[in-house]
mmCIF file of C-alpha atoms in Angstrom:
data_model
loop_
_atom_site.group_PDB
_atom_site.id
_atom_site.type_symbol
_atom_site.label_atom_id
_atom_site.label_comp_id
_atom_site.label_asym_id
_atom_site.label_seq_id
_atom_site.Cartn_x
_atom_site.Cartn_y
_atom_site.Cartn_z
ATOM 1 C CA MET A 8 48.084 54.454 18.011
ATOM 2 C CA ARG A 9 45.942 54.931 14.889
ATOM 3 C CA LYS A 10 47.245 51.758 13.266
ATOM 4 C CA PHE A 11 46.636 49.841 16.524
ATOM 5 C CA ILE A 12 42.977 50.959 16.648
ATOM 6 C CA LEU A 13 42.514 50.030 12.969
ATOM 7 C CA THR A 14 43.979 46.625 13.577
ATOM 8 C CA ILE A 15 41.676 46.073 16.490
ATOM 9 C CA VAL A 16 38.738 47.090 14.258
ATOM 10 C CA PHE A 17 39.529 44.080 12.094
ATOM 11 C CA ILE A 18 40.344 41.604 14.840
ATOM 12 C CA ILE A 19 37.354 42.235 17.133
ATOM 13 C CA PRO A 20 34.690 41.548 14.450
ATOM 14 C CA ILE A 21 36.329 38.362 13.411
ATOM 15 C CA MET A 22 36.615 37.127 16.998
ATOM 16 C CA TRP A 23 32.982 38.147 17.676
ATOM 17 C CA VAL A 24 31.769 36.427 14.540
ATOM 18 C CA PHE A 25 33.528 33.197 15.590
ATOM 19 C CA HIS A 26 31.985 33.477 19.068
ATOM 20 C CA THR A 27 28.497 34.246 17.771
ATOM 21 C CA PHE A 28 28.474 31.568 15.102
ATOM 22 C CA SER A 29 29.862 28.810 17.330
ATOM 23 C CA LYS A 30 27.588 29.733 20.290
ATOM 24 C CA ASN A 31 24.341 29.976 18.308
ATOM 25 C CA PHE A 32 24.837 27.475 15.561
ATOM 26 C CA MET A 33 27.096 24.803 17.064
ATOM 27 C CA VAL A 34 27.080 24.833 20.900
ATOM 28 C CA ASP A 35 23.373 25.683 21.460
ATOM 29 C CA PRO A 36 21.605 25.635 18.033
ATOM 30 C CA THR A 37 18.146 25.356 19.641
ATOM 31 C CA PHE A 38 18.815 28.387 21.960
ATOM 32 C CA GLU A 39 17.794 26.223 24.917
ATOM 33 C CA LYS A 40 19.997 28.055 27.436
ATOM 34 C CA PHE A 41 18.794 31.453 26.214
ATOM 35 C CA LEU A 42 15.177 30.443 26.254
ATOM 36 C CA THR A 43 15.398 29.381 29.858
ATOM 37 C CA ARG A 44 16.097 33.063 30.773
ATOM 38 C CA LYS A 45 13.012 34.373 28.995
ATOM 39 C CA ASP A 46 10.359 35.967 31.232
ATOM 40 C CA ASP A 47 7.527 34.371 29.291
ATOM 41 C CA ILE A 48 7.057 31.229 27.247
ATOM 42 C CA LEU A 49 7.033 31.876 23.526
ATOM 43 C CA SER A 50 3.716 31.237 21.770
ATOM 44 C CA ASN A 51 5.463 30.260 18.520
ATOM 45 C CA GLU A 52 8.919 28.993 19.282
ATOM 46 C CA SER A 53 9.553 27.772 15.740
ATOM 47 C CA LEU A 54 8.911 31.212 14.221
ATOM 48 C CA TRP A 55 11.067 32.833 16.870
ATOM 49 C CA LEU A 56 13.887 30.390 16.190
ATOM 50 C CA LEU A 57 13.707 31.139 12.447
ATOM 51 C CA MET A 58 13.700 34.897 13.048
ATOM 52 C CA ILE A 59 16.551 34.876 15.603
ATOM 53 C CA ARG A 60 18.697 32.747 13.258
ATOM 54 C CA MET A 61 18.018 35.087 10.370
ATOM 55 C CA HIS A 62 18.793 38.032 12.640
ATOM 56 C CA ILE A 63 22.143 36.528 13.760
ATOM 57 C CA PHE A 64 23.135 35.377 10.300
ATOM 58 C CA LEU A 65 22.539 38.736 8.721
ATOM 59 C CA ALA A 66 24.306 40.436 11.691
ATOM 60 C CA ILE A 67 27.327 38.257 11.005
ATOM 61 C CA ILE A 68 27.391 39.484 7.363
ATOM 62 C CA SER A 69 27.276 43.054 8.688
ATOM 63 C CA LEU A 70 30.144 42.353 11.076
ATOM 64 C CA LEU A 71 32.305 40.888 8.286
ATOM 65 C CA THR A 72 31.606 43.648 5.758
ATOM 66 C CA GLY A 73 31.558 46.549 8.172
ATOM 67 C CA PRO A 74 35.372 46.798 8.848
ATOM 68 C CA ILE A 75 36.116 46.620 5.175
ATOM 69 C CA GLY A 76 33.811 49.475 4.452
ATOM 70 C CA VAL A 77 35.115 51.944 7.069
ATOM 71 C CA LEU A 78 38.845 51.609 6.331
ATOM 72 C CA LYS A 79 40.184 54.447 4.267
ATOM 73 C CA LYS A 80 43.016 52.491 2.700
ATOM 74 C CA ILE A 81 40.655 50.027 1.088
ATOM 75 C CA ARG A 82 38.427 52.817 -0.179
ATOM 76 C CA ARG A 83 41.444 54.378 -1.861
ATOM 77 C CA THR A 84 43.097 51.301 -3.366
ATOM 78 C CA SER A 85 39.956 49.518 -4.650
ATOM 79 C CA ILE A 86 36.806 51.599 -4.949
ATOM 80 C CA GLN A 87 34.900 48.745 -6.637
ATOM 81 C CA VAL A 88 35.652 46.402 -3.744
ATOM 82 C CA HIS A 89 34.416 49.174 -1.378
ATOM 83 C CA ARG A 90 31.202 49.722 -3.335
ATOM 84 C CA TRP A 91 30.224 46.082 -3.594
ATOM 85 C CA ASN A 92 31.182 45.434 0.009
ATOM 86 C CA GLY A 93 29.016 48.467 1.030
ATOM 87 C CA ARG A 94 26.056 47.142 -0.978
ATOM 88 C CA ILE A 95 26.235 43.804 0.836
ATOM 89 C CA TYR A 96 26.536 45.586 4.207
ATOM 90 C CA VAL A 97 23.510 47.817 3.470
ATOM 91 C CA ILE A 98 21.368 44.959 2.144
ATOM 92 C CA SER A 99 22.191 42.798 5.193
ATOM 93 C CA ILE A 100 20.920 45.530 7.528
ATOM 94 C CA LEU A 101 17.820 46.244 5.413
ATOM 95 C CA LEU A 102 16.885 42.525 5.456
ATOM 96 C CA ASN A 103 17.654 42.372 9.137
ATOM 97 C CA PHE A 104 15.086 45.007 10.050
ATOM 98 C CA ILE A 105 12.060 42.750 10.110
ATOM 99 C CA PRO A 106 13.706 39.843 12.119
ATOM 100 C CA GLY A 107 15.193 42.388 14.434
ATOM 101 C CA ILE A 108 11.829 43.984 15.083
ATOM 102 C CA TYR A 109 10.106 40.661 15.530
ATOM 103 C CA VAL A 110 12.520 39.277 18.136
ATOM 104 C CA SER A 111 12.401 42.692 19.946
ATOM 105 C CA PHE A 112 8.834 41.997 21.035
ATOM 106 C CA PHE A 113 9.996 38.860 22.899
ATOM 107 C CA ALA A 114 13.016 40.359 24.604
ATOM 108 C CA THR A 115 14.049 39.432 28.109
ATOM 109 C CA GLY A 116 13.051 42.188 30.449
ATOM 110 C CA GLY A 117 9.632 42.909 29.100
ATOM 111 C CA TRP A 118 8.368 46.033 27.324
ATOM 112 C CA ILE A 119 11.262 48.194 28.547
ATOM 113 C CA SER A 120 13.786 45.980 26.790
ATOM 114 C CA THR A 121 11.461 45.771 23.749
ATOM 115 C CA VAL A 122 11.427 49.624 23.472
ATOM 116 C CA GLY A 123 15.239 49.666 23.776
ATOM 117 C CA PHE A 124 15.565 47.120 21.013
ATOM 118 C CA LEU A 125 13.066 48.954 18.760
ATOM 119 C CA ILE A 126 15.111 52.084 19.142
ATOM 120 C CA LEU A 127 18.312 50.222 18.416
ATOM 121 C CA ASN A 128 16.952 48.600 15.204
ATOM 122 C CA SER A 129 15.453 51.904 14.019
ATOM 123 C CA LEU A 130 18.797 53.763 14.658
ATOM 124 C CA TRP A 131 20.666 51.001 12.875
ATOM 125 C CA LEU A 132 18.449 51.176 9.842
ATOM 126 C CA TYR A 133 18.287 55.020 9.890
ATOM 127 C CA THR A 134 22.092 55.545 10.068
ATOM 128 C CA THR A 135 22.626 52.988 7.336
ATOM 129 C CA VAL A 136 20.051 54.465 4.998
ATOM 130 C CA LEU A 137 21.432 57.990 5.542
ATOM 131 C CA ALA A 138 24.935 56.730 4.796
ATOM 132 C CA TYR A 139 23.806 55.219 1.551
ATOM 133 C CA TRP A 140 21.583 58.185 0.670
ATOM 134 C CA ASN A 141 24.557 60.564 1.119
ATOM 135 C CA ILE A 142 26.947 58.651 -1.019
ATOM 136 C CA LYS A 143 24.372 58.531 -3.828
ATOM 137 C CA ARG A 144 24.326 62.361 -3.547
ATOM 138 C CA LYS A 145 28.146 62.222 -3.659
ATOM 139 C CA LYS A 146 28.457 63.682 -0.168
ATOM 140 C CA VAL A 147 31.409 61.567 0.846
ATOM 141 C CA SER A 148 32.089 63.248 4.190
ATOM 142 C CA LEU A 149 28.471 62.819 5.434
ATOM 143 C CA HIS A 150 28.459 59.294 4.003
ATOM 144 C CA SER A 151 31.545 58.385 6.095
ATOM 145 C CA THR A 152 30.140 60.037 9.180
ATOM 146 C CA TRP A 153 26.796 58.118 9.074
ATOM 147 C CA MET A 154 28.492 54.873 8.093
ATOM 148 C CA THR A 155 30.659 55.134 11.174
ATOM 149 C CA ARG A 156 27.610 55.423 13.341
ATOM 150 C CA SER A 157 25.965 52.460 11.568
ATOM 151 C CA PHE A 158 29.207 50.468 11.951
ATOM 152 C CA PHE A 159 29.355 51.023 15.702
ATOM 153 C CA LEU A 160 25.710 50.017 16.098
ATOM 154 C CA THR A 161 26.580 46.774 14.429
ATOM 155 C CA PHE A 162 28.451 45.886 17.643
ATOM 156 C CA ALA A 163 25.442 46.426 19.829
ATOM 157 C CA ASN A 164 25.162 42.608 20.675
ATOM 158 C CA MET A 165 28.752 42.558 21.775
ATOM 159 C CA THR A 166 28.112 45.516 24.089
ATOM 160 C CA ILE A 167 25.075 43.816 25.523
ATOM 161 C CA TYR A 168 27.139 40.690 26.214
ATOM 162 C CA ILE A 169 29.812 42.774 27.997
ATOM 163 C CA VAL A 170 27.378 44.712 30.047
ATOM 164 C CA VAL A 171 25.505 41.624 31.138
ATOM 165 C CA LEU A 172 28.768 39.989 32.043
ATOM 166 C CA ILE A 173 29.726 42.879 34.273
ATOM 167 C CA LEU A 174 26.323 43.500 35.870
ATOM 168 C CA HIS A 175 25.001 39.874 36.210
ATOM 169 C CA THR A 176 28.077 37.684 36.398
ATOM 170 C CA ILE A 177 30.425 39.983 38.337
ATOM 171 C CA MET A 178 28.134 42.293 40.239
ATOM 172 C CA ASN A 179 25.420 39.620 40.754
ATOM 173 C CA ILE A 180 22.513 41.926 39.574
ATOM 174 C CA PRO A 181 19.473 39.849 38.457
ATOM 175 C CA TYR A 182 19.759 38.711 34.842
ATOM 176 C CA SER A 183 16.530 40.337 33.611
ATOM 177 C CA LEU A 184 17.496 43.738 35.024
ATOM 178 C CA SER A 185 21.068 43.405 33.755
ATOM 179 C CA TYR A 186 19.785 42.545 30.338
ATOM 180 C CA THR A 187 17.396 45.499 30.247
ATOM 181 C CA ILE A 188 20.153 47.933 31.187
ATOM 182 C CA ALA A 189 22.414 46.357 28.593
ATOM 183 C CA VAL A 190 19.837 46.785 25.834
ATOM 184 C CA TRP A 191 19.525 50.465 26.501
ATOM 185 C CA SER A 192 23.180 51.154 27.078
ATOM 186 C CA CYS A 193 24.405 49.174 24.010
ATOM 187 C CA TRP A 194 23.219 51.781 21.487
ATOM 188 C CA ILE A 195 23.883 54.817 23.778
ATOM 189 C CA LEU A 196 27.496 53.766 24.487
ATOM 190 C CA ASN A 197 28.166 52.650 20.924
ATOM 191 C CA LEU A 198 26.902 55.924 19.490
ATOM 192 C CA LEU A 199 29.015 57.901 21.926
ATOM 193 C CA LEU A 200 32.065 55.897 20.873
ATOM 194 C CA ALA A 201 31.195 56.469 17.255
ATOM 195 C CA GLU A 202 31.115 60.280 17.892
ATOM 196 C CA ILE A 203 34.588 60.038 19.369
ATOM 197 C CA PHE A 204 35.857 58.235 16.253
ATOM 198 C CA ILE A 205 34.188 60.859 14.076
ATOM 199 C CA ARG A 206 35.683 63.773 15.981
ATOM 200 C CA LYS A 207 39.096 62.165 15.954
ATOM 201 C CA ARG A 208 38.603 61.465 12.198
ATOM 202 C CA ILE A 209 39.910 57.911 12.660
ATOM 203 C CA PHE A 210 37.943 56.476 9.794
ATOM 204 C CA LEU A 211 37.514 59.739 7.780
#
């Protein structure tokens, strides 16, 4: 069962990266479909497009480096690969904070969604910084614990997609409300799942 979970940890990010990249950079590079669902017209669409592209690109880097960082086997067999991979992961999240905060203020669902996204971005940065700070202090167990939380928050966008799919597409709840619920539930559910992984010591 443990090997199955670890295999899924590698497969899901790769699949989601492919989905995210193809959807946002190939199928709809101008975000035309997404913009039609916005509650308000953007005052500076060009800046928003730049920020959302940066946000997605840096998130893709996090999704690719995250699984490598949390797997114990890689940490044991090649510590240098683990360290450099971790640096790239941390830098991608640090650089993503400003784009993430910016696009939060234009979230579908108004200020309630904005607050949810601001909390998500702050938690993502906070857990990542704590993970890095603890490894610098050579507290490996705390580093792994906080990195697990950071890693699961990296999947927030996927959780949003799934929740919106269930609430809006299947249950026919209005898109704006579905999206707002998804924004809040994405970091709550992901952190709960992270705690389960931590208690079961799956990555530790």
